[in-house]
XYZ file of C-alpha atoms in Angstrom:
592
model
C 38.562 48.975 -3.538
C 40.519 45.740 -3.938
C 39.316 45.426 -7.532
C 41.155 48.660 -8.383
C 44.465 46.824 -7.922
C 45.832 43.797 -9.724
C 44.804 40.746 -7.653
C 47.335 39.244 -5.235
C 45.311 36.448 -3.562
C 42.775 33.766 -4.430
C 40.114 35.819 -2.648
C 40.831 38.820 -4.865
C 40.468 36.592 -7.944
C 37.066 35.436 -6.672
C 35.943 39.031 -6.080
C 36.663 39.700 -9.740
C 34.877 36.505 -10.771
C 38.049 35.011 -12.248
C 38.502 31.262 -12.283
C 41.989 31.432 -13.782
C 44.772 33.882 -14.643
C 46.708 34.344 -17.872
C 49.972 35.539 -16.318
C 51.178 35.479 -12.714
C 53.913 37.939 -11.811
C 56.303 37.294 -8.902
C 58.213 40.244 -7.471
C 60.908 40.718 -4.844
C 59.429 44.143 -4.068
C 56.236 44.985 -2.240
C 53.353 45.729 -4.632
C 53.094 49.478 -5.161
C 50.705 50.307 -8.008
C 52.777 53.163 -9.372
C 54.653 53.824 -12.669
C 57.981 53.938 -10.801
C 57.696 50.245 -9.862
C 58.475 47.841 -12.695
C 56.113 45.020 -11.799
C 53.168 47.432 -11.661
C 54.146 48.782 -15.090
C 54.321 45.298 -16.620
C 51.131 44.189 -14.897
C 49.152 47.215 -16.056
C 50.611 46.966 -19.571
C 49.519 43.329 -19.909
C 46.129 44.155 -18.407
C 45.650 46.937 -20.983
C 46.482 44.403 -23.709
C 43.539 42.284 -22.537
C 45.195 39.697 -20.295
C 44.201 38.593 -16.808
C 47.168 39.363 -14.598
C 47.891 38.679 -10.921
C 50.859 39.662 -8.763
C 52.501 37.731 -5.925
C 54.748 40.226 -4.119
C 57.600 38.976 -1.933
C 56.559 35.313 -1.740
C 57.901 33.211 1.143
C 60.475 30.873 -0.414
C 60.802 28.716 2.723
C 58.766 25.763 3.973
C 55.810 24.484 1.989
C 56.072 27.207 -0.714
C 52.384 27.992 -0.393
C 52.839 31.503 -1.859
C 54.040 29.915 -5.107
C 51.004 27.629 -5.216
C 48.177 29.849 -3.985
C 47.095 31.162 -7.396
C 47.685 27.893 -9.176
C 48.847 27.497 -12.743
C 48.623 30.469 -15.157
C 47.154 29.929 -18.605
C 50.191 31.449 -20.392
C 53.304 31.823 -18.215
C 54.894 32.975 -14.979
C 56.947 36.190 -14.960
C 59.588 37.067 -12.362
C 61.541 40.120 -11.270
C 63.852 40.516 -8.274
C 62.494 44.057 -7.984
C 63.738 47.563 -8.657
C 67.284 46.641 -7.582
C 69.599 43.704 -8.059
C 68.920 41.626 -4.949
C 72.612 41.470 -4.031
C 73.006 45.251 -4.241
C 69.833 45.492 -2.183
C 71.225 43.160 0.484
C 74.918 44.054 0.799
C 77.160 47.100 1.179
C 80.304 47.802 -0.864
C 82.238 45.946 1.875
C 79.936 42.927 1.474
C 78.284 43.581 4.827
C 74.624 42.684 5.218
C 72.299 45.681 5.241
C 69.760 46.084 8.026
C 66.793 47.343 6.008
C 65.104 47.117 2.605
C 63.519 50.269 1.169
C 61.205 48.235 -1.088
C 59.619 46.245 1.743
C 56.872 47.212 4.210
C 58.319 49.206 7.125
C 61.737 48.722 5.527
C 61.840 45.171 6.850
C 64.868 43.177 5.761
C 64.770 39.533 4.694
C 61.594 39.413 2.607
C 63.486 38.397 -0.552
C 66.333 35.901 -1.004
C 69.831 36.488 -2.328
C 69.885 35.958 -6.101
C 66.142 36.399 -5.976
C 65.417 35.705 -9.649
C 67.202 32.354 -9.505
C 65.390 31.254 -6.354
C 61.899 32.142 -7.603
C 62.488 30.607 -11.049
C 63.908 27.360 -9.700
C 60.931 26.952 -7.368
C 58.383 27.565 -10.115
C 60.134 25.241 -12.566
C 60.116 22.509 -9.914
C 56.436 22.996 -9.052
C 55.206 23.570 -12.608
C 57.845 22.152 -14.995
C 55.646 22.493 -18.078
C 54.739 26.192 -17.538
C 57.056 28.740 -19.205
C 58.950 31.097 -16.883
C 59.908 34.584 -18.105
C 62.442 36.588 -16.088
C 63.123 40.312 -16.288
C 63.888 43.449 -14.307
C 67.294 44.942 -13.533
C 68.737 41.766 -12.000
C 67.964 39.567 -14.991
C 68.682 42.331 -17.505
C 72.235 42.978 -16.296
C 73.000 39.264 -15.869
C 71.746 38.136 -19.282
C 75.233 37.059 -20.376
C 78.133 35.711 -18.346
C 79.047 38.371 -15.806
C 81.330 39.170 -12.918
C 79.601 38.734 -9.555
C 81.264 40.810 -6.828
C 79.675 38.860 -3.975
C 81.102 35.522 -5.125
C 84.153 37.193 -6.709
C 83.933 35.180 -9.902
C 82.448 35.002 -13.368
C 78.961 33.491 -13.345
C 77.125 32.134 -16.390
C 74.064 33.815 -17.862
C 71.181 33.906 -15.403
C 69.261 31.834 -17.962
C 71.605 28.964 -17.136
C 71.461 29.318 -13.356
C 67.725 30.041 -13.078
C 66.349 27.515 -15.533
C 64.017 30.175 -16.960
C 62.725 29.837 -20.506
C 63.006 33.459 -21.655
C 64.691 36.604 -20.350
C 63.407 40.112 -21.072
C 66.060 42.801 -20.774
C 65.673 46.559 -20.610
C 62.270 48.194 -20.286
C 59.843 45.344 -20.798
C 56.502 46.652 -22.059
C 56.922 45.761 -25.749
C 58.547 42.329 -25.406
C 56.188 41.228 -22.624
C 53.093 41.948 -24.704
C 54.578 40.119 -27.684
C 55.472 37.142 -25.495
C 51.885 37.045 -24.197
C 50.524 37.179 -27.748
C 52.810 34.341 -28.819
C 51.944 32.227 -25.786
C 48.213 32.740 -26.394
C 48.675 31.684 -30.017
C 50.787 28.643 -28.985
C 53.777 30.032 -30.885
C 57.430 29.771 -29.747
C 58.557 32.379 -27.234
C 62.032 32.608 -28.747
C 63.172 35.229 -31.240
C 61.337 38.227 -29.743
C 63.301 41.473 -29.834
C 64.819 42.501 -26.492
C 64.744 38.966 -25.133
C 67.326 36.254 -24.545
C 67.045 32.481 -24.442
C 69.094 29.265 -24.339
C 69.258 26.917 -27.295
C 71.273 23.923 -28.456
C 71.137 25.149 -32.077
C 73.509 27.978 -32.945
C 71.703 30.727 -34.916
C 73.006 31.340 -38.432
C 73.434 35.098 -37.961
C 74.829 37.192 -35.135
C 78.008 38.233 -33.369
C 79.577 35.228 -31.664
C 81.103 36.277 -28.353
C 83.843 34.488 -26.452
C 82.320 31.506 -24.674
C 81.677 31.311 -20.962
C 84.615 28.900 -20.574
C 86.898 31.251 -22.498
C 85.863 34.124 -20.241
C 86.661 31.988 -17.202
C 90.167 31.430 -18.542
C 90.870 34.868 -20.016
C 90.075 38.266 -18.540
C 90.943 39.818 -21.872
C 88.265 37.740 -23.598
C 85.740 38.833 -20.994
C 86.679 42.482 -21.531
C 86.336 42.087 -25.310
C 82.842 40.651 -24.851
C 81.762 43.698 -22.877
C 82.645 46.100 -25.661
C 80.482 44.191 -28.146
C 77.580 44.096 -25.686
C 77.729 47.826 -24.973
C 78.129 48.868 -28.594
C 75.236 46.711 -29.773
C 73.066 48.112 -26.983
C 73.784 51.675 -28.132
C 72.815 51.385 -31.787
C 69.138 51.424 -32.717
C 69.331 48.359 -34.943
C 71.848 46.109 -33.253
C 72.915 42.599 -34.112
C 72.012 39.401 -32.314
C 74.624 38.319 -29.746
C 75.531 34.647 -29.323
C 77.480 33.412 -26.312
C 78.458 29.714 -26.307
C 77.978 27.953 -22.995
C 79.286 24.373 -23.016
C 76.962 22.596 -25.485
C 74.378 25.414 -25.480
C 74.151 28.994 -26.759
C 72.830 32.060 -24.975
C 71.121 34.105 -27.679
C 70.398 37.800 -27.057
C 68.093 39.389 -29.599
C 68.627 43.098 -30.459
C 67.032 45.902 -28.472
C 63.891 47.605 -29.712
C 64.365 51.137 -31.040
C 63.707 53.857 -28.423
C 60.094 54.298 -27.371
C 58.219 57.082 -29.129
C 56.487 59.805 -27.131
C 53.147 58.131 -27.849
C 54.417 54.774 -26.577
C 55.920 56.123 -23.360
C 52.783 58.194 -22.728
C 50.671 55.040 -22.985
C 52.797 53.380 -20.311
C 52.629 56.291 -17.877
C 48.924 56.958 -18.523
C 47.780 53.475 -17.460
C 45.268 53.413 -14.557
C 47.747 53.149 -11.671
C 46.333 53.684 -8.185
C 49.645 55.415 -7.289
C 49.662 53.894 -3.780
C 50.706 50.593 -2.156
C 48.249 47.701 -2.198
C 45.728 47.814 0.695
C 47.415 44.733 2.242
C 50.104 47.147 3.528
C 47.654 49.369 5.380
C 49.355 50.926 8.410
C 52.828 50.132 7.060
C 55.311 52.352 5.274
C 57.260 51.395 2.164
C 60.300 53.727 2.229
C 60.990 53.648 -1.527
C 57.407 54.703 -2.193
C 57.569 57.519 0.348
C 60.586 58.882 -1.541
C 58.755 59.136 -4.882
C 55.059 59.463 -4.006
C 55.002 63.198 -4.810
C 57.355 63.022 -7.795
C 56.863 62.789 -11.563
C 59.252 61.028 -13.940
C 59.320 62.846 -17.286
C 61.515 60.582 -19.409
C 63.525 57.366 -19.632
C 67.064 56.721 -20.798
C 70.338 58.568 -20.295
C 73.038 59.516 -22.787
C 75.614 60.381 -20.110
C 77.252 56.952 -20.335
C 78.761 56.967 -16.819
C 80.968 53.897 -16.512
C 79.553 52.731 -13.175
C 75.854 53.303 -13.942
C 73.293 50.751 -15.136
C 70.667 53.253 -16.373
C 71.796 53.418 -20.004
C 72.446 49.654 -20.090
C 68.905 48.975 -18.844
C 66.777 51.892 -20.062
C 68.822 52.704 -23.151
C 71.173 55.497 -24.194
C 68.504 57.365 -26.146
C 66.112 59.539 -24.153
C 62.389 58.855 -24.616
C 60.385 61.832 -23.363
C 56.740 62.057 -22.380
C 54.434 64.686 -23.815
C 53.705 67.808 -21.812
C 50.039 66.772 -21.625
C 50.877 63.392 -20.075
C 53.199 65.012 -17.533
C 50.671 67.672 -16.573
C 47.949 65.035 -16.150
C 50.165 63.085 -13.779
C 51.020 66.215 -11.786
C 47.282 66.772 -11.288
C 46.889 63.161 -10.083
C 49.709 63.639 -7.578
C 48.131 66.874 -6.391
C 44.848 65.022 -5.789
C 46.438 62.573 -3.324
C 44.890 63.064 0.139
C 48.135 63.937 1.955
C 49.611 66.193 -0.736
C 50.602 69.573 0.717
C 51.445 71.420 -2.477
C 55.101 70.439 -2.885
C 56.310 68.213 -5.727
C 59.483 66.474 -4.569
C 60.829 65.886 -8.074
C 60.101 66.836 -11.664
C 62.853 64.708 -13.101
C 64.197 61.574 -14.692
C 67.435 59.565 -14.824
C 69.188 62.886 -15.513
C 66.649 65.615 -14.914
C 67.865 68.038 -17.575
C 67.943 65.588 -20.508
C 64.190 65.884 -21.101
C 63.338 66.319 -24.780
C 66.940 66.023 -25.951
C 67.938 63.872 -28.910
C 70.054 63.930 -32.031
C 69.323 66.681 -34.534
C 69.875 64.106 -37.265
C 68.274 60.906 -35.997
C 69.865 58.782 -38.730
C 73.285 59.502 -37.194
C 72.043 58.330 -33.779
C 70.654 55.119 -35.248
C 74.162 53.967 -36.229
C 76.162 55.570 -33.400
C 78.066 53.146 -31.138
C 79.455 55.900 -28.919
C 78.504 55.125 -25.294
C 78.154 58.784 -24.233
C 76.819 61.860 -26.001
C 78.660 64.044 -23.450
C 82.112 62.487 -23.132
C 84.852 63.060 -24.084
C 83.051 66.090 -25.553
C 79.404 66.978 -26.165
C 78.262 65.527 -29.483
C 77.684 68.274 -32.072
C 74.567 66.395 -33.206
C 72.919 66.714 -29.771
C 69.955 69.067 -29.542
C 70.514 71.031 -26.317
C 67.237 72.961 -26.209
C 66.040 73.573 -22.637
C 62.941 75.539 -23.634
C 60.479 72.585 -23.619
C 61.689 71.586 -20.141
C 61.522 75.121 -18.756
C 58.025 75.489 -20.255
C 56.902 72.422 -18.282
C 58.415 73.832 -15.070
C 56.506 77.068 -15.518
C 53.241 75.322 -16.428
C 53.471 73.031 -13.395
C 54.215 75.933 -11.055
C 51.229 77.835 -12.480
C 48.791 75.135 -11.308
C 46.810 76.359 -8.277
C 47.460 73.085 -6.398
C 51.261 73.508 -6.650
C 53.126 75.682 -4.171
C 56.584 74.595 -5.303
C 58.134 71.995 -7.601
C 61.621 70.716 -6.852
C 64.227 68.911 -8.941
C 65.306 65.952 -6.842
C 66.858 63.887 -9.662
C 70.474 64.238 -10.713
C 71.365 67.204 -12.895
C 74.230 67.181 -15.404
C 76.049 70.458 -14.789
C 78.138 69.830 -17.932
C 74.859 69.995 -19.885
C 73.377 73.282 -18.766
C 72.699 76.757 -20.115
C 72.924 79.782 -17.815
C 69.176 80.403 -18.218
C 68.320 76.832 -17.264
C 70.760 76.803 -14.346
C 69.343 80.059 -13.011
C 65.784 78.744 -13.310
C 66.652 75.586 -11.344
C 68.670 77.337 -8.632
C 66.150 80.141 -8.174
C 62.895 78.178 -8.256
C 63.447 74.408 -7.910
C 65.975 73.740 -5.137
C 64.745 72.787 -1.676
C 67.687 74.312 0.162
C 70.258 71.808 -1.123
C 71.181 70.923 -4.688
C 72.868 67.545 -5.159
C 75.215 67.016 -8.098
C 77.708 64.249 -8.875
C 81.256 65.237 -9.866
C 82.298 61.785 -8.481
C 86.036 62.620 -8.429
C 88.613 65.351 -9.007
C 91.377 63.381 -10.754
C 91.379 63.794 -14.541
C 92.480 60.213 -15.276
C 89.918 58.722 -12.880
C 87.167 60.910 -14.338
C 88.163 59.826 -17.821
C 87.718 56.171 -16.829
C 84.395 57.070 -15.197
C 83.283 58.865 -18.373
C 82.658 61.971 -16.312
C 83.549 65.586 -17.187
C 86.646 67.402 -15.964
C 86.441 68.696 -12.398
C 86.811 72.178 -13.854
C 83.169 71.889 -14.980
C 82.183 71.447 -11.338
C 84.336 74.392 -10.271
C 82.596 76.612 -12.827
C 79.168 75.403 -11.753
C 79.996 75.903 -8.068
C 80.982 79.527 -8.821
C 77.772 80.010 -10.804
C 75.698 78.478 -7.999
C 77.270 80.788 -5.415
C 76.794 83.846 -7.644
C 73.093 83.152 -8.162
C 72.655 82.581 -4.439
C 74.359 85.882 -3.632
C 72.149 87.712 -6.108
C 68.950 86.150 -4.782
C 69.864 85.873 -1.100
C 68.664 82.265 -1.039
C 71.540 80.813 1.011
C 71.311 77.358 -0.560
C 73.901 74.575 -0.304
C 75.581 72.662 -3.094
C 76.052 69.003 -2.144
C 78.515 67.038 -4.313
C 78.649 63.233 -4.538
C 81.999 61.419 -4.713
C 83.179 57.819 -5.154
C 86.300 56.188 -3.712
C 88.080 53.038 -4.920
C 86.854 53.337 -8.493
C 89.160 51.575 -10.970
C 92.105 53.834 -11.739
C 91.928 55.598 -8.361
C 94.966 55.457 -6.053
C 95.463 56.806 -2.542
C 97.253 59.871 -3.944
C 94.175 60.636 -6.069
C 91.988 60.524 -2.957
C 94.393 62.859 -1.145
C 94.157 65.309 -4.045
C 90.362 64.960 -3.960
C 90.370 65.860 -0.284
C 92.654 68.865 -0.883
C 90.639 70.207 -3.827
C 87.286 69.873 -2.097
C 88.772 71.437 1.064
C 89.899 74.413 -1.012
C 86.300 74.778 -2.169
C 85.141 74.714 1.483
C 83.333 71.379 1.267
C 83.166 68.883 4.109
C 81.942 65.861 2.225
C 78.953 63.839 3.373
C 77.474 62.263 0.206
C 80.172 59.677 -0.471
C 80.404 55.973 -1.223
C 82.846 53.217 -2.068
C 82.625 51.863 -5.574
C 80.441 48.741 -5.695
C 80.932 46.488 -8.742
C 77.538 45.592 -10.214
C 76.953 43.234 -13.159
C 77.553 44.469 -16.709
C 78.950 47.961 -16.183
C 82.193 49.240 -17.674
C 83.571 50.010 -14.208
C 82.893 46.456 -13.053
C 84.642 45.004 -16.088
C 87.679 47.186 -15.298
C 87.517 46.138 -11.642
C 87.544 42.431 -12.480
C 89.931 42.414 -15.437
C 92.260 45.308 -14.588
C 91.841 46.374 -18.236
C 90.020 49.155 -20.067
C 87.906 47.171 -22.595
C 88.172 49.956 -25.178
C 91.955 50.325 -25.107
C 93.056 47.085 -23.413
C 95.426 49.205 -21.332
C 96.019 48.128 -17.698
C 93.982 49.900 -15.011
C 94.971 50.048 -11.337
C 92.317 48.542 -9.041
C 91.980 48.806 -5.249
C 90.717 45.326 -4.369
C 91.336 44.621 -0.699
C 89.252 45.889 2.171
C 92.345 47.611 3.572
C 93.035 49.449 0.296
C 89.429 50.605 0.100
C 89.414 51.866 3.696
C 92.659 53.749 3.078
C 91.002 55.537 0.165
C 87.721 56.184 1.936
C 89.268 57.875 4.977
C 90.343 60.845 2.841
C 86.711 61.876 2.471
C 86.765 62.670 6.178
C 90.066 64.541 6.524
C 88.284 67.064 8.775
C 87.540 64.438 11.446
C 90.196 64.302 14.115
C 89.914 60.525 14.470
C 90.990 60.087 10.819
C 93.865 62.561 10.699
C 96.581 60.409 12.290
C 95.955 57.575 9.817
C 95.859 60.005 6.894
C 99.188 61.524 7.905
C 100.826 58.101 8.307
C 99.590 56.981 4.909
C 100.850 60.076 3.099
C 104.251 59.931 4.766
C 104.453 56.225 3.861
C 103.978 57.349 0.257
C 106.694 59.989 0.757
C 104.209 62.808 0.184
C 104.790 65.312 3.026
C 103.624 68.027 0.616
C 100.124 66.509 0.667
C 100.173 66.318 4.479
C 100.813 70.033 4.652
C 98.198 70.890 2.015
C 95.514 68.769 3.620
C 96.184 68.852 7.365
C 98.387 71.893 7.766
C 102.013 72.550 8.655
C 101.680 71.456 12.293
C 100.776 67.882 11.350
C 103.877 67.524 9.205
C 106.377 68.990 11.679
C 104.853 67.061 14.566
C 105.494 63.790 12.748
C 109.113 64.715 11.886
C 109.925 65.504 15.528
C 108.955 62.026 16.684
């Protein structure tokens, strides 16, 4: 039934008997009514709060702009998200090449959202309806809330509030601030000053941390790096300070984050009446991102791993907010009731699958803690590492008659794992291949990445093999690695190739580092500095440097071996040629 979904057209409004709408949401993604898709979450949250909400998914921004006009003027405000990914990451590879598909569009069709999607949608709406407030949010707006390095233009851009013309920006997970904004708009109160929002003003607030200005960041990479540290630290504490970034004669004001969601609050979000399928308008079409998660259940939000290149903690928060067992089990039953479910759950997970239920033993310590990672450089002694609640859920899910097998498809932190938990996962929840992310082998690169020593991976690989021998399962361990991360040189990639070769891996899950707004790795890439120490960091910037690093992933391919040998001999490292390619490669080159 069309009325089971949030309306997307004028006809669907008429079916509901609505003459107007309180809030109209515009999204760069297709409309999938599922708790894994942000616009559905915000739409259902506002609906539950009593507001009339409509969604316009992937509007056509060309021509007469009819998609931006078809539902008319909302009573309260427009809200915009580029979708589940930054639109530039969605569109371009690490080498800035245009992608050919879009996982969040029907049939994976490319080109249904513009570059810098949030800016384009907001500018159109402000032109058509200049007196209607525009609220922006989602990962693109969240990570661009202050001045930021943009890899695709290779320069520092101002806050997206400046470039988009939007009135308010919601950062992080948006349920709480969006409801408060709706309440304020309905009461004709100002939309500024709401926690977890940002806005532009010509009046400098009396209290807050004043960051280096946009112009100062343009002139000084050191100033930009210093800004990042303040932003990250204030995002980590539970009761942060307001941030103020001068921009010419204006100020970008970022209000503090809300404290982590309670179990009751996150349950309410996941228990909303989602249809769990794409809108009927996509009948006969496939949305690849939905197909990946349709038989999965997300058990928590947030990640305390603090990986330097990851946006999860910056967007969802460092503290983990976990759902109740009852809420999770209810969702598993809903998944099992889907008509094409065959008994296999693809993922019982989260941002890091084995962080469910974990938090500080003494919460008051966590409230003040600025540390970006609870795991690096060592596991925090205040961290509760109890896997029993998680293992209890696994067993309860597997005991349901509708479930043949539940898998863990999300990332698992092997540096945060007991033997009992590891054995449970390997024995009962791996679908033939277990993917983990050591990311590199070099100790100094891993330190910059905020990842554990490679020795942790070696230990886990031995454990994985031992359990497989005992059980006769014959499963594969699939490690992920990154090339060209700040701090990584060609010699480090050669050592990576040698160490993974010694472990009998022929790598396949690999990628070049892609700088994305507001991550530590991106700040190091742009500035060549570690913001926490202000020490210089080597950066591979050119396409040629990146290709030289990447080829070492594929040392086992004959077409790469000549170039690898030449590069190592250019670096005067014949020892690495012999270790990686064998004695024959080295002697053959010397004879020439």
